[in-house]
Amino acid sequence: MNELKPIVLDNGVTLIHPLRTVDLKEIDELTDNLFEILNDKENTEYIPEKRIENKQKLSEQLFGVTLQYNQKLGYTHFIRLKANNEVLGQINIITPKAVKLTSAYNIENSWFIEYFLNKKVWGFGIMSKAIRAIVQNMKEQGIGTISALCMPENIASIKILEKSGFKRIKQFDLKQDLYQL
């Protein structure tokens, strides 16, 4: 299975959703929220390759989200605080088709998830709840193996993965371990 139905989850406080038409109408606000996260060294300590130095590059990446979705390569979901519509984080779901095209992964028939959250809301369980809900929805849609990569020193992310049922499988490369569900 290389296709995922859009996931929309609302717990009353946060809303998880894919990029929507309404988001494109508010692209400046979305870009500002994501730039606050991705331009911050503490937020991107364990994902330095995601660090963004200017908003123009981020805007271009946001338009690439639509292309990935249409080509069934990836599904980007945003975590919003419902009270003020602020984007607090992002969850990327990468299809086996994209994994196969990315030689860095070299793992067959597995979906991957990656995620990040604004440091100002760390410690509130937002990402733990979000990942559990996303994974449950993926399983309900018939997704088999779900994987994630995590640096061993990223204790908070390891806890999120373990709370969601992931198990450490092996050292993936010199920097990351492979977790699977």
Coordinates of N, CA and C in Angstrom, one line a residue, residues 1-150:
M1 N 0.8 -1.2 0.0 CA 0.0 0.0 0.0 C 0.9 1.2 0.0
N2 N 0.7 2.1 -1.0 CA 1.5 3.3 -1.1 C 0.7 4.6 -1.0
E3 N -0.6 4.4 -0.6 CA -1.5 5.6 -0.5 C -2.1 5.6 0.9
L4 N -2.2 6.8 1.4 CA -2.7 7.0 2.7 C -3.9 8.0 2.6
K5 N -5.0 7.7 3.1 CA -6.1 8.7 3.2 C -5.7 9.8 4.1
P6 N -6.2 11.0 3.8 CA -5.8 12.1 4.7 C -6.2 11.9 6.1
I7 N -5.3 12.2 7.0 CA -5.6 12.0 8.4 C -5.9 13.4 9.0
V8 N -7.0 13.5 9.7 CA -7.5 14.7 10.4 C -7.9 14.2 11.8
L9 N -7.2 14.7 12.8 CA -7.5 14.3 14.2 C -7.7 15.6 15.0
D10 N -8.7 15.6 15.8 CA -9.1 16.7 16.6 C -9.4 16.2 18.0
N11 N -8.6 16.7 19.0 CA -8.8 16.3 20.3 C -9.4 17.4 21.2
G12 N -9.8 18.4 20.5 CA -10.4 19.6 21.2 C -9.4 20.7 21.5
V13 N -8.2 20.3 21.7 CA -7.1 21.3 22.0 C -6.2 21.5 20.8
T14 N -5.8 20.4 20.1 CA -5.0 20.5 18.9 C -5.7 19.8 17.8
L15 N -5.3 20.2 16.6 CA -5.8 19.7 15.3 C -4.6 19.2 14.5
I16 N -4.7 18.0 14.1 CA -3.7 17.4 13.2 C -4.3 17.3 11.8
H17 N -3.7 17.8 10.8 CA -4.3 17.8 9.4 C -3.2 17.9 8.4
P18 N -3.5 17.5 7.2 CA -2.6 17.7 6.0 C -2.7 19.1 5.6
L19 N -1.8 19.5 4.6 CA -1.9 20.9 4.1 C -3.3 21.0 3.4
R20 N -4.0 22.1 3.7 CA -5.3 22.3 3.2 C -5.3 23.6 2.3
T21 N -6.3 23.7 1.5 CA -6.5 24.9 0.7 C -6.5 26.2 1.5
V22 N -7.2 26.1 2.7 CA -7.2 27.3 3.6 C -5.8 27.6 4.1
D23 N -4.9 26.6 4.2 CA -3.6 26.9 4.7 C -2.8 27.7 3.6
L24 N -3.1 27.5 2.4 CA -2.4 28.2 1.3 C -2.8 29.7 1.3
K25 N -4.1 29.9 1.7 CA -4.6 31.3 1.8 C -3.9 32.0 3.0
E26 N -3.4 31.3 3.9 CA -2.7 31.9 5.1 C -1.2 31.4 5.1
I27 N -0.6 31.4 3.9 CA 0.7 30.8 3.8 C 1.8 31.6 4.6
D28 N 1.6 33.0 4.7 CA 2.5 33.8 5.5 C 2.5 33.4 6.9
E29 N 1.4 33.2 7.5 CA 1.3 32.8 8.9 C 1.8 31.4 9.1
L30 N 1.5 30.5 8.2 CA 2.0 29.1 8.3 C 3.6 29.1 8.2
T31 N 4.1 29.9 7.3 CA 5.5 30.0 7.1 C 6.2 30.6 8.4
D32 N 5.6 31.6 9.0 CA 6.1 32.2 10.2 C 6.1 31.2 11.3
N33 N 5.1 30.5 11.5 CA 5.0 29.5 12.6 C 6.1 28.4 12.4
L34 N 6.2 27.9 11.2 CA 7.2 26.8 10.9 C 8.6 27.4 11.0
F35 N 8.8 28.6 10.5 CA 10.2 29.3 10.6 C 10.6 29.4 12.0
E36 N 9.7 29.8 12.9 CA 10.0 29.9 14.3 C 10.6 28.6 14.9
I37 N 10.1 27.5 14.4 CA 10.5 26.1 14.8 C 11.8 25.8 14.1
L38 N 11.8 25.8 12.8 CA 12.9 25.3 12.0 C 14.1 26.2 11.9
N39 N 14.0 27.4 12.3 CA 15.2 28.3 12.3 C 15.9 28.3 13.7
D40 N 15.3 27.6 14.7 CA 15.8 27.6 16.0 C 16.8 26.4 16.2
K41 N 18.0 26.7 16.7 CA 19.0 25.6 16.8 C 18.6 24.6 17.9
E42 N 17.9 25.0 18.9 CA 17.5 24.0 20.0 C 16.4 23.1 19.4
N43 N 15.4 23.7 18.7 CA 14.3 22.9 18.1 C 14.9 21.9 17.1
T44 N 16.0 22.2 16.4 CA 16.5 21.4 15.3 C 17.8 20.7 15.7
E45 N 18.1 20.6 17.0 CA 19.4 20.0 17.5 C 19.6 18.6 16.9
Y46 N 18.5 17.8 16.9 CA 18.7 16.4 16.4 C 18.2 16.3 14.9
I47 N 17.8 17.3 14.3 CA 17.5 17.3 12.9 C 18.1 18.5 12.2
P48 N 19.4 18.6 12.3 CA 20.1 19.8 11.7 C 19.8 20.0 10.2
E49 N 19.6 18.9 9.5 CA 19.3 18.9 8.1 C 18.0 19.6 7.8
K50 N 17.1 19.8 8.8 CA 15.8 20.4 8.6 C 15.9 21.9 8.9
R51 N 17.0 22.4 9.5 CA 17.2 23.8 9.9 C 17.0 24.7 8.6
I52 N 16.2 25.7 8.7 CA 16.0 26.6 7.6 C 16.5 28.0 8.0
E53 N 17.3 28.6 7.1 CA 17.9 29.9 7.4 C 17.1 31.1 6.8
N54 N 16.1 30.8 5.9 CA 15.3 31.9 5.4 C 13.9 31.5 5.0
K55 N 13.0 32.4 5.1 CA 11.6 32.1 4.9 C 11.3 31.7 3.5
Q56 N 12.0 32.2 2.5 CA 11.8 31.9 1.1 C 12.0 30.4 0.9
K57 N 13.0 29.9 1.4 CA 13.3 28.5 1.2 C 12.2 27.6 1.8
L58 N 11.7 28.1 3.0 CA 10.6 27.4 3.7 C 9.3 27.4 2.8
S59 N 9.0 28.6 2.3 CA 7.8 28.7 1.4 C 7.9 27.8 0.2
E60 N 9.1 27.7 -0.4 CA 9.3 26.8 -1.5 C 9.0 25.3 -1.1
Q61 N 9.5 24.9 0.1 CA 9.3 23.6 0.6 C 7.8 23.3 0.9
L62 N 7.1 24.3 1.3 CA 5.7 24.1 1.6 C 4.9 23.8 0.3
F63 N 5.3 24.4 -0.8 CA 4.7 24.1 -2.1 C 5.1 22.7 -2.6
G64 N 6.3 22.3 -2.2 CA 6.7 20.9 -2.5 C 5.9 19.8 -1.8
V65 N 5.3 20.2 -0.7 CA 4.4 19.3 0.0 C 3.3 18.8 -0.9
T66 N 2.7 19.6 -1.6 CA 1.6 19.3 -2.5 C 2.1 18.3 -3.6
L67 N 3.3 18.5 -4.1 CA 3.8 17.6 -5.1 C 4.1 16.3 -4.5
Q68 N 4.6 16.2 -3.3 CA 4.9 14.9 -2.7 C 3.6 14.1 -2.5
Y69 N 2.6 14.9 -2.1 CA 1.2 14.2 -1.8 C 0.7 13.7 -3.1
N70 N 0.7 14.5 -4.2 CA 0.2 14.0 -5.5 C 0.9 12.8 -6.1
Q71 N 2.2 12.8 -5.8 CA 3.0 11.7 -6.3 C 3.1 10.5 -5.4
K72 N 2.3 10.6 -4.3 CA 2.3 9.5 -3.2 C 3.7 9.2 -2.7
L73 N 4.5 10.2 -2.4 CA 5.8 10.0 -1.9 C 5.8 10.4 -0.4
G74 N 5.0 11.3 0.0 CA 5.0 11.7 1.4 C 3.7 12.5 1.8
Y75 N 3.4 12.4 3.0 CA 2.2 13.1 3.5 C 2.6 13.9 4.8
T76 N 2.5 15.2 4.6 CA 2.9 16.2 5.7 C 1.7 16.6 6.4
H77 N 1.7 16.5 7.8 CA 0.6 16.9 8.6 C 1.1 17.9 9.6
F78 N 0.3 18.9 9.9 CA 0.6 19.9 10.8 C -0.2 19.7 12.1
I79 N 0.4 20.1 13.2 CA -0.2 20.1 14.5 C -0.5 21.6 14.9
R80 N -1.8 21.9 15.0 CA -2.2 23.3 15.3 C -2.8 23.3 16.7
L81 N -2.6 24.4 17.3 CA -3.3 24.8 18.6 C -4.6 25.4 18.1
K82 N -5.7 24.8 18.5 CA -7.0 25.3 18.0 C -7.4 26.7 18.5
A83 N -6.9 27.0 19.7 CA -7.3 28.3 20.3 C -6.8 29.5 19.5
N84 N -5.7 29.4 18.8 CA -5.2 30.5 18.0 C -4.7 30.1 16.6
N85 N -4.9 28.9 16.3 CA -4.6 28.4 14.9 C -3.1 28.3 14.7
E86 N -2.2 28.4 15.7 CA -0.8 28.4 15.6 C -0.3 27.0 15.3
V87 N 0.6 26.9 14.3 CA 1.2 25.6 14.0 C 2.3 25.3 15.1
L88 N 2.2 24.2 15.8 CA 3.1 23.9 16.9 C 4.1 22.9 16.4
G89 N 3.8 22.1 15.4 CA 4.7 21.1 14.9 C 4.3 20.5 13.6
Q90 N 5.1 19.5 13.2 CA 4.8 18.8 11.9 C 5.1 17.3 12.0
I91 N 4.4 16.5 11.4 CA 4.6 15.1 11.2 C 4.7 14.7 9.8
N92 N 5.8 14.2 9.3 CA 5.9 13.8 7.9 C 5.8 12.2 7.9
I93 N 5.0 11.8 7.0 CA 4.8 10.3 6.7 C 5.4 10.1 5.3
I94 N 6.4 9.2 5.3 CA 7.1 8.9 4.1 C 6.7 7.5 3.6
T95 N 6.3 7.4 2.3 CA 5.8 6.2 1.8 C 6.9 5.2 1.4
P96 N 6.6 3.9 1.3 CA 7.6 3.0 0.9 C 8.2 3.3 -0.5
K97 N 7.4 3.9 -1.3 CA 7.8 4.3 -2.7 C 8.9 5.4 -2.5
A98 N 8.7 6.3 -1.7 CA 9.8 7.4 -1.5 C 11.0 6.8 -0.8
V99 N 10.8 5.9 0.2 CA 11.9 5.2 0.9 C 12.8 4.5 -0.1
K100 N 12.1 3.8 -1.1 CA 12.9 3.1 -2.1 C 13.7 4.0 -3.0
L101 N 13.1 5.2 -3.3 CA 13.8 6.2 -4.1 C 15.0 6.8 -3.3
T102 N 14.9 6.8 -2.0 CA 15.9 7.4 -1.2 C 16.9 6.3 -0.7
S103 N 18.0 6.3 -1.3 CA 19.0 5.3 -1.0 C 19.5 5.3 0.4
A104 N 19.3 6.4 1.1 CA 19.8 6.6 2.5 C 19.1 5.6 3.4
Y105 N 17.8 5.3 3.1 CA 17.0 4.4 4.0 C 17.3 3.0 3.7
N106 N 17.4 2.5 2.5 CA 17.7 1.2 2.1 C 16.9 0.1 2.9
I107 N 15.6 0.4 3.1 CA 14.7 -0.5 3.8 C 13.5 -0.7 2.9
E108 N 13.1 -2.0 2.7 CA 12.0 -2.3 1.9 C 10.7 -2.3 2.6
N109 N 9.6 -1.9 1.9 CA 8.2 -2.1 2.4 C 7.9 -1.5 3.8
S110 N 8.6 -0.4 4.1 CA 8.3 0.3 5.3 C 7.9 1.8 5.1
W111 N 7.0 2.2 5.9 CA 6.6 3.6 5.9 C 7.5 4.2 7.0
F112 N 7.9 5.5 6.9 CA 8.7 6.2 7.9 C 7.9 7.4 8.4
I113 N 8.1 7.7 9.7 CA 7.6 8.9 10.2 C 8.7 9.7 10.7
E114 N 8.6 11.0 10.6 CA 9.5 12.0 11.3 C 8.7 13.1 11.8
Y115 N 9.2 13.8 12.8 CA 8.3 14.8 13.4 C 9.2 15.8 14.2
F116 N 8.6 17.0 14.4 CA 9.3 18.0 15.2 C 8.2 18.9 15.8
L117 N 8.6 19.5 16.9 CA 7.6 20.3 17.7 C 8.3 21.5 18.2
N118 N 7.6 22.6 18.3 CA 8.1 23.9 18.8 C 8.5 23.7 20.3
K119 N 9.7 24.1 20.7 CA 10.2 23.9 22.0 C 9.4 24.5 23.1
K120 N 8.6 25.5 22.7 CA 7.8 26.2 23.7 C 6.6 25.3 24.2
V121 N 6.4 24.2 23.5 CA 5.3 23.3 24.0 C 5.9 21.9 24.3
W122 N 7.2 21.8 24.4 CA 7.8 20.5 24.9 C 7.3 20.2 26.3
G123 N 7.2 18.9 26.5 CA 6.9 18.5 27.9 C 5.4 18.4 28.2
F124 N 4.5 18.7 27.3 CA 3.1 18.7 27.5 C 2.4 17.4 26.9
G125 N 3.2 16.5 26.3 CA 2.7 15.3 25.8 C 2.0 15.5 24.4
I126 N 2.2 16.6 23.8 CA 1.5 16.9 22.5 C 2.0 15.9 21.5
M127 N 3.3 15.8 21.3 CA 3.8 14.9 20.3 C 3.6 13.4 20.6
S128 N 3.6 13.0 21.8 CA 3.4 11.6 22.2 C 2.0 11.3 21.8
K129 N 1.0 12.1 22.1 CA -0.4 11.9 21.7 C -0.6 11.9 20.2
A130 N 0.1 12.8 19.6 CA -0.1 12.9 18.1 C 0.5 11.7 17.4
I131 N 1.7 11.3 17.8 CA 2.3 10.1 17.1 C 1.4 8.8 17.4
R132 N 1.0 8.7 18.6 CA 0.1 7.5 18.9 C -1.2 7.5 18.0
A133 N -1.8 8.7 17.9 CA -3.0 8.8 17.1 C -2.7 8.6 15.6
I134 N -1.6 9.2 15.1 CA -1.3 9.0 13.7 C -1.0 7.5 13.4
V135 N -0.2 6.9 14.2 CA 0.2 5.5 14.1 C -1.1 4.6 14.1
Q136 N -2.0 4.9 15.0 CA -3.2 4.1 15.1 C -4.0 4.3 13.8
N137 N -4.1 5.5 13.3 CA -4.9 5.8 12.1 C -4.2 5.0 10.9
M138 N -2.9 5.1 10.8 CA -2.2 4.4 9.8 C -2.5 2.9 9.8
K139 N -2.4 2.3 11.0 CA -2.7 0.9 11.2 C -4.2 0.5 10.7
E140 N -5.1 1.4 11.1 CA -6.5 1.2 10.7 C -6.6 1.3 9.2
Q141 N -5.8 2.0 8.5 CA -5.8 2.1 7.1 C -5.0 0.9 6.4
G142 N -4.5 0.0 7.2 CA -3.9 -1.2 6.6 C -2.4 -1.1 6.4
I143 N -1.8 0.0 7.0 CA -0.3 0.2 6.8 C 0.4 -0.9 7.7
G144 N 1.3 -1.6 7.1 CA 2.0 -2.6 7.9 C 3.1 -2.1 8.7
T145 N 4.3 -2.1 8.2 CA 5.5 -1.7 9.0 C 5.7 -0.2 9.0
I146 N 5.9 0.4 10.1 CA 6.1 1.8 10.3 C 7.5 2.0 11.0
S147 N 8.3 2.8 10.5 CA 9.7 3.0 11.0 C 9.9 4.4 11.3
A148 N 11.0 4.6 12.2 CA 11.4 6.0 12.5 C 12.9 5.8 12.8
L149 N 13.6 6.9 12.5 CA 15.0 7.0 12.9 C 15.2 8.0 14.0
C150 N 16.1 7.7 14.9 CA 16.3 8.5 16.1 C 17.7 8.5 16.6

